[in-house]
PDB file of C-alpha atoms in Angstrom:
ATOM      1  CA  UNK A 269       1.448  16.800  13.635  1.00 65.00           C
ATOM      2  CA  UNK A 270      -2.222  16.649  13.486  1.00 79.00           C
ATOM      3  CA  UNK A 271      -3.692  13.036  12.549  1.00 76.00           C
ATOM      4  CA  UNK A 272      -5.414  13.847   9.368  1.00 82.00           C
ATOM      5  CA  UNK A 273      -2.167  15.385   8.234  1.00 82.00           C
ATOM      6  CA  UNK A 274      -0.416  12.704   9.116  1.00 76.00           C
ATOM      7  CA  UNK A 275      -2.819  10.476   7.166  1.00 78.00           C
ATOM      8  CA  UNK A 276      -2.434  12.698   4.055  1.00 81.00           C
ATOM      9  CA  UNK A 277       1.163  12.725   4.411  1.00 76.00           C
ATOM     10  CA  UNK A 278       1.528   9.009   4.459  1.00 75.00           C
ATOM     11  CA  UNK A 279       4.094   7.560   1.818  1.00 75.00           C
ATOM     12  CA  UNK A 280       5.798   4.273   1.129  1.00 76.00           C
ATOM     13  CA  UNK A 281       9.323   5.050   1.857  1.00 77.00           C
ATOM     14  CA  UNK A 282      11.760   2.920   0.202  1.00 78.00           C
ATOM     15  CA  UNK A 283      14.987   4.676   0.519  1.00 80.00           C
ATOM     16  CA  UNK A 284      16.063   5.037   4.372  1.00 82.00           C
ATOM     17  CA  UNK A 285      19.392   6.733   6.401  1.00 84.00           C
ATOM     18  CA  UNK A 286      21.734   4.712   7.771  1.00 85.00           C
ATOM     19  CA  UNK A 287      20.246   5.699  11.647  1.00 88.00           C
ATOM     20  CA  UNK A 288      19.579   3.481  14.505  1.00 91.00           C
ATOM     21  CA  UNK A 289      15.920   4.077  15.935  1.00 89.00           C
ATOM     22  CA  UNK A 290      15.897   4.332  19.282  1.00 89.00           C
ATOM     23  CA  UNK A 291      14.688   1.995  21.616  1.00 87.00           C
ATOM     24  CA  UNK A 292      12.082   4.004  23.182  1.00 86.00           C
ATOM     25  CA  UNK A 293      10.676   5.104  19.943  1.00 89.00           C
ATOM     26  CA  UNK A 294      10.118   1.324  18.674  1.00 88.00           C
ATOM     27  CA  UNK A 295       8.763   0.521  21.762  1.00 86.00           C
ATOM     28  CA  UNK A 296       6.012   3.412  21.382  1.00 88.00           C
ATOM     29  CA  UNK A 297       5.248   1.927  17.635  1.00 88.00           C
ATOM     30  CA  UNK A 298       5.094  -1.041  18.584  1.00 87.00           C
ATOM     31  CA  UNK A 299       3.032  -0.539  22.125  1.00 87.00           C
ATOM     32  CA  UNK A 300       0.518   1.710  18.943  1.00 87.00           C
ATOM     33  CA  UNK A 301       0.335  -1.938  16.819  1.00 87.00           C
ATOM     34  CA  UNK A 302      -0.608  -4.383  19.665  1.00 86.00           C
ATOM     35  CA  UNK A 303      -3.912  -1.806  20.860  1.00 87.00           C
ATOM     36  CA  UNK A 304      -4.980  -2.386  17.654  1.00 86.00           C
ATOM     37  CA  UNK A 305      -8.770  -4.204  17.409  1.00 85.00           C
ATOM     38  CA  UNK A 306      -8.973  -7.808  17.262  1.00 82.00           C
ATOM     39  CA  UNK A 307     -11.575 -10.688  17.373  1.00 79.00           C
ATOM     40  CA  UNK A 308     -13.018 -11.251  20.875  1.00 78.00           C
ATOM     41  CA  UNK A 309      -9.655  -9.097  21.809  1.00 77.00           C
ATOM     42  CA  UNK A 310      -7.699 -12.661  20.931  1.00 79.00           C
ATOM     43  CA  UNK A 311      -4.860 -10.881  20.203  1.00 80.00           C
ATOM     44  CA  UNK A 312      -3.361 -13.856  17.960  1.00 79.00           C
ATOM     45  CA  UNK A 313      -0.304 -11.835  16.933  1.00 79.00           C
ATOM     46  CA  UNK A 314       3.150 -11.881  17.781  1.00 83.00           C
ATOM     47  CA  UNK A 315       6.070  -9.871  16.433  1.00 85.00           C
ATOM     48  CA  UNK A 316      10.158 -10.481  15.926  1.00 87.00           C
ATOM     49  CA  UNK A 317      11.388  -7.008  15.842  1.00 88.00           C
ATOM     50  CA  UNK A 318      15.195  -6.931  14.075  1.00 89.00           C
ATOM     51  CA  UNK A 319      16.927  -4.164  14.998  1.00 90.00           C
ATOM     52  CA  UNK A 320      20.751  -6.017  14.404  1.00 90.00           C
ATOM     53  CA  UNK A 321      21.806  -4.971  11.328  1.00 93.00           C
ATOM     54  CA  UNK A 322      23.544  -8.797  10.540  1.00 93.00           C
ATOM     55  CA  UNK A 323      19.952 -10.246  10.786  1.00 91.00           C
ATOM     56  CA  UNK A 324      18.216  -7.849   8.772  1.00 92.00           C
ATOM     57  CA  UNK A 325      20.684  -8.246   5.912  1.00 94.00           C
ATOM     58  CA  UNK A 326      20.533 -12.160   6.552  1.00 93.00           C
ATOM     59  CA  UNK A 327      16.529 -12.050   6.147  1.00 91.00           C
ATOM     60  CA  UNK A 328      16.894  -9.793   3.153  1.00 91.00           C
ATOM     61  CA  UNK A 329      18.686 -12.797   1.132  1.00 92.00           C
ATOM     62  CA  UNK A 330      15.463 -14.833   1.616  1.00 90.00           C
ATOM     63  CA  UNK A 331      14.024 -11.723  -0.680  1.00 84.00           C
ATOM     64  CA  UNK A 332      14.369 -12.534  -4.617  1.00 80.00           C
ATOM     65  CA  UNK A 333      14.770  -9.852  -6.995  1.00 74.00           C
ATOM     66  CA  UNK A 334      11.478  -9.164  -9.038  1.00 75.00           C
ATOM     67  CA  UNK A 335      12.960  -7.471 -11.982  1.00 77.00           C
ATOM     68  CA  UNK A 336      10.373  -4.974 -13.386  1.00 79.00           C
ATOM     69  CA  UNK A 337       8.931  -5.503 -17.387  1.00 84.00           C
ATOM     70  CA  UNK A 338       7.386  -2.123 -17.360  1.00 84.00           C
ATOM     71  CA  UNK A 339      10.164   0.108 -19.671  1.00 86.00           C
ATOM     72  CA  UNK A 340       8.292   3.191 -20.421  1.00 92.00           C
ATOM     73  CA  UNK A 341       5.549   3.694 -17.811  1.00 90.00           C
ATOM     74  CA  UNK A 342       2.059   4.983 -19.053  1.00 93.00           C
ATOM     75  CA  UNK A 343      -0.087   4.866 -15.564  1.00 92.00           C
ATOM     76  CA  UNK A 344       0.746   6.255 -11.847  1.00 88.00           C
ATOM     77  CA  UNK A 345       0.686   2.353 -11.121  1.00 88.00           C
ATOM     78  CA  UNK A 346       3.219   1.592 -13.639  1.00 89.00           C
ATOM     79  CA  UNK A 347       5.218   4.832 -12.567  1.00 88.00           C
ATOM     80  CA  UNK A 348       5.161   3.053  -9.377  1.00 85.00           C
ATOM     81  CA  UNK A 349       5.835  -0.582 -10.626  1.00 84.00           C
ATOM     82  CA  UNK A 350       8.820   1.031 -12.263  1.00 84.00           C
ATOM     83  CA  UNK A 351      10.217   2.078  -8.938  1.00 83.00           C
ATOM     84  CA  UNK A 352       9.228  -0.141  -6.187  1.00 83.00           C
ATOM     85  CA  UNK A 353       9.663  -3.477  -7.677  1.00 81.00           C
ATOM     86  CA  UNK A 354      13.612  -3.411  -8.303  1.00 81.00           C
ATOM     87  CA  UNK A 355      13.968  -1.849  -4.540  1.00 84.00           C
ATOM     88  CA  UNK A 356      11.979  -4.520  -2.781  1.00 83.00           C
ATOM     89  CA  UNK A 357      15.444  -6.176  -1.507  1.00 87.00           C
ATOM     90  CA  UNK A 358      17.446  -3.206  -1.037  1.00 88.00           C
ATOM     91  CA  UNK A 359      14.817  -1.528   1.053  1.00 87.00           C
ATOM     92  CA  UNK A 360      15.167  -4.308   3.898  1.00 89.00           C
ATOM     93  CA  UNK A 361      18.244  -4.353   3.766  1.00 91.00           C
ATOM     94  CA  UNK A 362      18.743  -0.403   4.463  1.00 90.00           C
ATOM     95  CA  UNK A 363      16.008  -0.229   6.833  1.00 90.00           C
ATOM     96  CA  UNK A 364      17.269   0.239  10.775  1.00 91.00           C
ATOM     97  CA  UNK A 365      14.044  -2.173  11.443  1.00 90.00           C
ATOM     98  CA  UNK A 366      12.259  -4.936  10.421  1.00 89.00           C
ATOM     99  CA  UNK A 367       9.144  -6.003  12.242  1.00 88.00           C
ATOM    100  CA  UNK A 368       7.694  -9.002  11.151  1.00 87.00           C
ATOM    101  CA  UNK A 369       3.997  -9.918  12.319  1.00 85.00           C
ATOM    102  CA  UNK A 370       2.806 -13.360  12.954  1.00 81.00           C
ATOM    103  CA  UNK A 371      -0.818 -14.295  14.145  1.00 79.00           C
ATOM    104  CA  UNK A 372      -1.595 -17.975  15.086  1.00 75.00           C
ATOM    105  CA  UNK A 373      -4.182 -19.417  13.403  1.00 79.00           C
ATOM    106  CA  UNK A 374      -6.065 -22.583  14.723  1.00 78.00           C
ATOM    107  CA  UNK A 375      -6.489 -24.011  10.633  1.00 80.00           C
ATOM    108  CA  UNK A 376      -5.782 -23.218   7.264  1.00 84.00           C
ATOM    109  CA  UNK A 377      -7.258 -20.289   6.006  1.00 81.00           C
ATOM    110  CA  UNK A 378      -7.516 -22.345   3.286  1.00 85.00           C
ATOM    111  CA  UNK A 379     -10.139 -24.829   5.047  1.00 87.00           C
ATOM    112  CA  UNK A 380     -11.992 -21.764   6.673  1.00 84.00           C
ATOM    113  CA  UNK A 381     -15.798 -22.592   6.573  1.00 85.00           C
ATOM    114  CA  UNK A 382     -17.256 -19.703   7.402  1.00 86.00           C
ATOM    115  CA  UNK A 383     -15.258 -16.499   7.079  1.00 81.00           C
ATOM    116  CA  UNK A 384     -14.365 -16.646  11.025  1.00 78.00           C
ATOM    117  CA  UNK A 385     -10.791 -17.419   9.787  1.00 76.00           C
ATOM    118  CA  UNK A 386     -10.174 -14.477   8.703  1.00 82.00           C
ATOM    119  CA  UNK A 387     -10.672 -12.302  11.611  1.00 84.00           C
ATOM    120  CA  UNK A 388      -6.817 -12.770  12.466  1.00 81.00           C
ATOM    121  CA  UNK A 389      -5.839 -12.432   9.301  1.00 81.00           C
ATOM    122  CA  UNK A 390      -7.834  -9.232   9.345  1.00 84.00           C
ATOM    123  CA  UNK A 391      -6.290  -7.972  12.849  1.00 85.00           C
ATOM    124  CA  UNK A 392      -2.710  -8.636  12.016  1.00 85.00           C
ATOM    125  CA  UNK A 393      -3.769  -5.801   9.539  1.00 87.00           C
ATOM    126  CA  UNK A 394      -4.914  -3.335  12.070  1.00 87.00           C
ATOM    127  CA  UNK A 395      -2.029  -3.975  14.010  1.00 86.00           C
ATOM    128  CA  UNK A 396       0.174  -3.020  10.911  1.00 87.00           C
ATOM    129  CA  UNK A 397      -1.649   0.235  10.106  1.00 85.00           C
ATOM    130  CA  UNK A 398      -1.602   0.744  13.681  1.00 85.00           C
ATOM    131  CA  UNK A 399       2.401   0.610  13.898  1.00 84.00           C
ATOM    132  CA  UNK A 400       2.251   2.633  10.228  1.00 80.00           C
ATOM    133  CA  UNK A 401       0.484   5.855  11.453  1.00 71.00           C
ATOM    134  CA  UNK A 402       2.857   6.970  14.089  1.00 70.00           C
ATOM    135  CA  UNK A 403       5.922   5.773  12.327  1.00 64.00           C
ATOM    136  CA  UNK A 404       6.625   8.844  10.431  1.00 50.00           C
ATOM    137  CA  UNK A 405      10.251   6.835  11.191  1.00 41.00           C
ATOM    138  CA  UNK A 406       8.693   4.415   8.687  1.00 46.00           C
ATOM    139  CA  UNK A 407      11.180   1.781  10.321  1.00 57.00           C
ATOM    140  CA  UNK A 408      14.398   3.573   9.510  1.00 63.00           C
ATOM    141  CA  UNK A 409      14.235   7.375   8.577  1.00 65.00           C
ATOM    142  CA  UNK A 410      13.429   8.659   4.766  1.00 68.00           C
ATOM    143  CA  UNK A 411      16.087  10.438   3.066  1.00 69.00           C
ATOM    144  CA  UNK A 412      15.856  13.820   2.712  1.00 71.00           C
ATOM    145  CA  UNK A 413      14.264  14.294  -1.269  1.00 69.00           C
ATOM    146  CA  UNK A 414      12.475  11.038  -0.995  1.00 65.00           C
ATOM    147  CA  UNK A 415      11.255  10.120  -4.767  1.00 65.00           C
ATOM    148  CA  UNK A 416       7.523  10.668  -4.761  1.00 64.00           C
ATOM    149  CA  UNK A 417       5.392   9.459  -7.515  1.00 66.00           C
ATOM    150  CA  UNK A 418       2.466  10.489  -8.982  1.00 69.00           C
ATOM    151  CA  UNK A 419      -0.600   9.445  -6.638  1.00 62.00           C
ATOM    152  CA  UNK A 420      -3.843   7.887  -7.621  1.00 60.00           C
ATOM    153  CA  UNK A 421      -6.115   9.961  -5.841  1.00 65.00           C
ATOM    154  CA  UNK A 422      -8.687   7.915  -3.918  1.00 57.00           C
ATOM    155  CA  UNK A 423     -11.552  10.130  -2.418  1.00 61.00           C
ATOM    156  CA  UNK A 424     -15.099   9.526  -0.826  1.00 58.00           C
ATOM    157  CA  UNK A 425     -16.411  10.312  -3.709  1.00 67.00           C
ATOM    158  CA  UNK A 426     -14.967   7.534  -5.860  1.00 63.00           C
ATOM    159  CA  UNK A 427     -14.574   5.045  -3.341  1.00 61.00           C
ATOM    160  CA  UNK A 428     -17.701   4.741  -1.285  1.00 58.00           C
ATOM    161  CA  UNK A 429     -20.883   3.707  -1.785  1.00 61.00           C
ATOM    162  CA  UNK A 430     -23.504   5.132   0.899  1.00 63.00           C
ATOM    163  CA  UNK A 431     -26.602   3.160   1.355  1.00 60.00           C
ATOM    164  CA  UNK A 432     -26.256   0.729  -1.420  1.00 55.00           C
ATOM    165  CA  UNK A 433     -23.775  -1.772  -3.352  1.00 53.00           C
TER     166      UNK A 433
END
């Protein structure tokens, strides 16, 4: 698959086979999150990787049910609210993988003086998306007729500003 297709065909999958992912392929996903850019190449990250099915299921009870007011959606973002919000639980607890990213901070973010606190926080990020392109796998496989919701179309037009604020 070509990148920019892969970018455009990019969904949050919350509905997943019951498939083991193979070793290998983890290890290439994750190998793709720790290149990812950091500050000064700090690399401040760390990640637990569940792949047993009794800890994923035991971290998914830490997850509370966020029940969903929207009844009759009127927006793609309600549409969306509507869908995601009741399977935030379910979807660890179907997923073949959980990766969970850490990055060590030397403070607060909270006390950070001069935005240089951030710059982890901001990594652990680009190690995410990193891990999130080539996982077409998305971390267990979709189902076949994945639901796909309307999409709020975000294009260079809209969304950047060349030259000025």
């Amino acid at each position: 698959m070509e990148f920019y297709e892969v970018i455009n065909k990019r969904r949050s999958i919350r509905q997943f086979e019951d498939r083991e992912i193979l070793r290998d392929v983890l290890e290439r996903i994750l190998d793709a999150g720790l290149k990812a850019p950091s500050s000064n190449h700090q690399r401040r990250w760390e990640l637990v990787t569940l792949t047993e099915k009794t800890l994923i299921l035991d971290l998914a009870q830490f997850i509370r049910p966020y029940p969903c007011r929207v009844q009759e959606p009127k927006t793609p973002q309600q549409e969306m609210f509507k869908i995601a919000y009741p399977r935030q639980r379910t979807m660890i607890e179907e997923s073949a993988c959980v990766i969970l990213p850490y990055f060590k901070q030397k403070y607060p973010l909270s006390e950070d003086k001069n935005g240089y606190g951030l710059m982890d926080y901001g990594a652990a990020w680009a190690l995410i998306e990193n891990m999130l392109l080539p996982a077409l796998v998305v971390l267990g496989y979709a189902v076949k007729a994945p639901l796909l919701p309307t999409q709020v179309k975000a294009t260079v037009e809209n969304k950047v500003r060349w030259n000025k604020w």
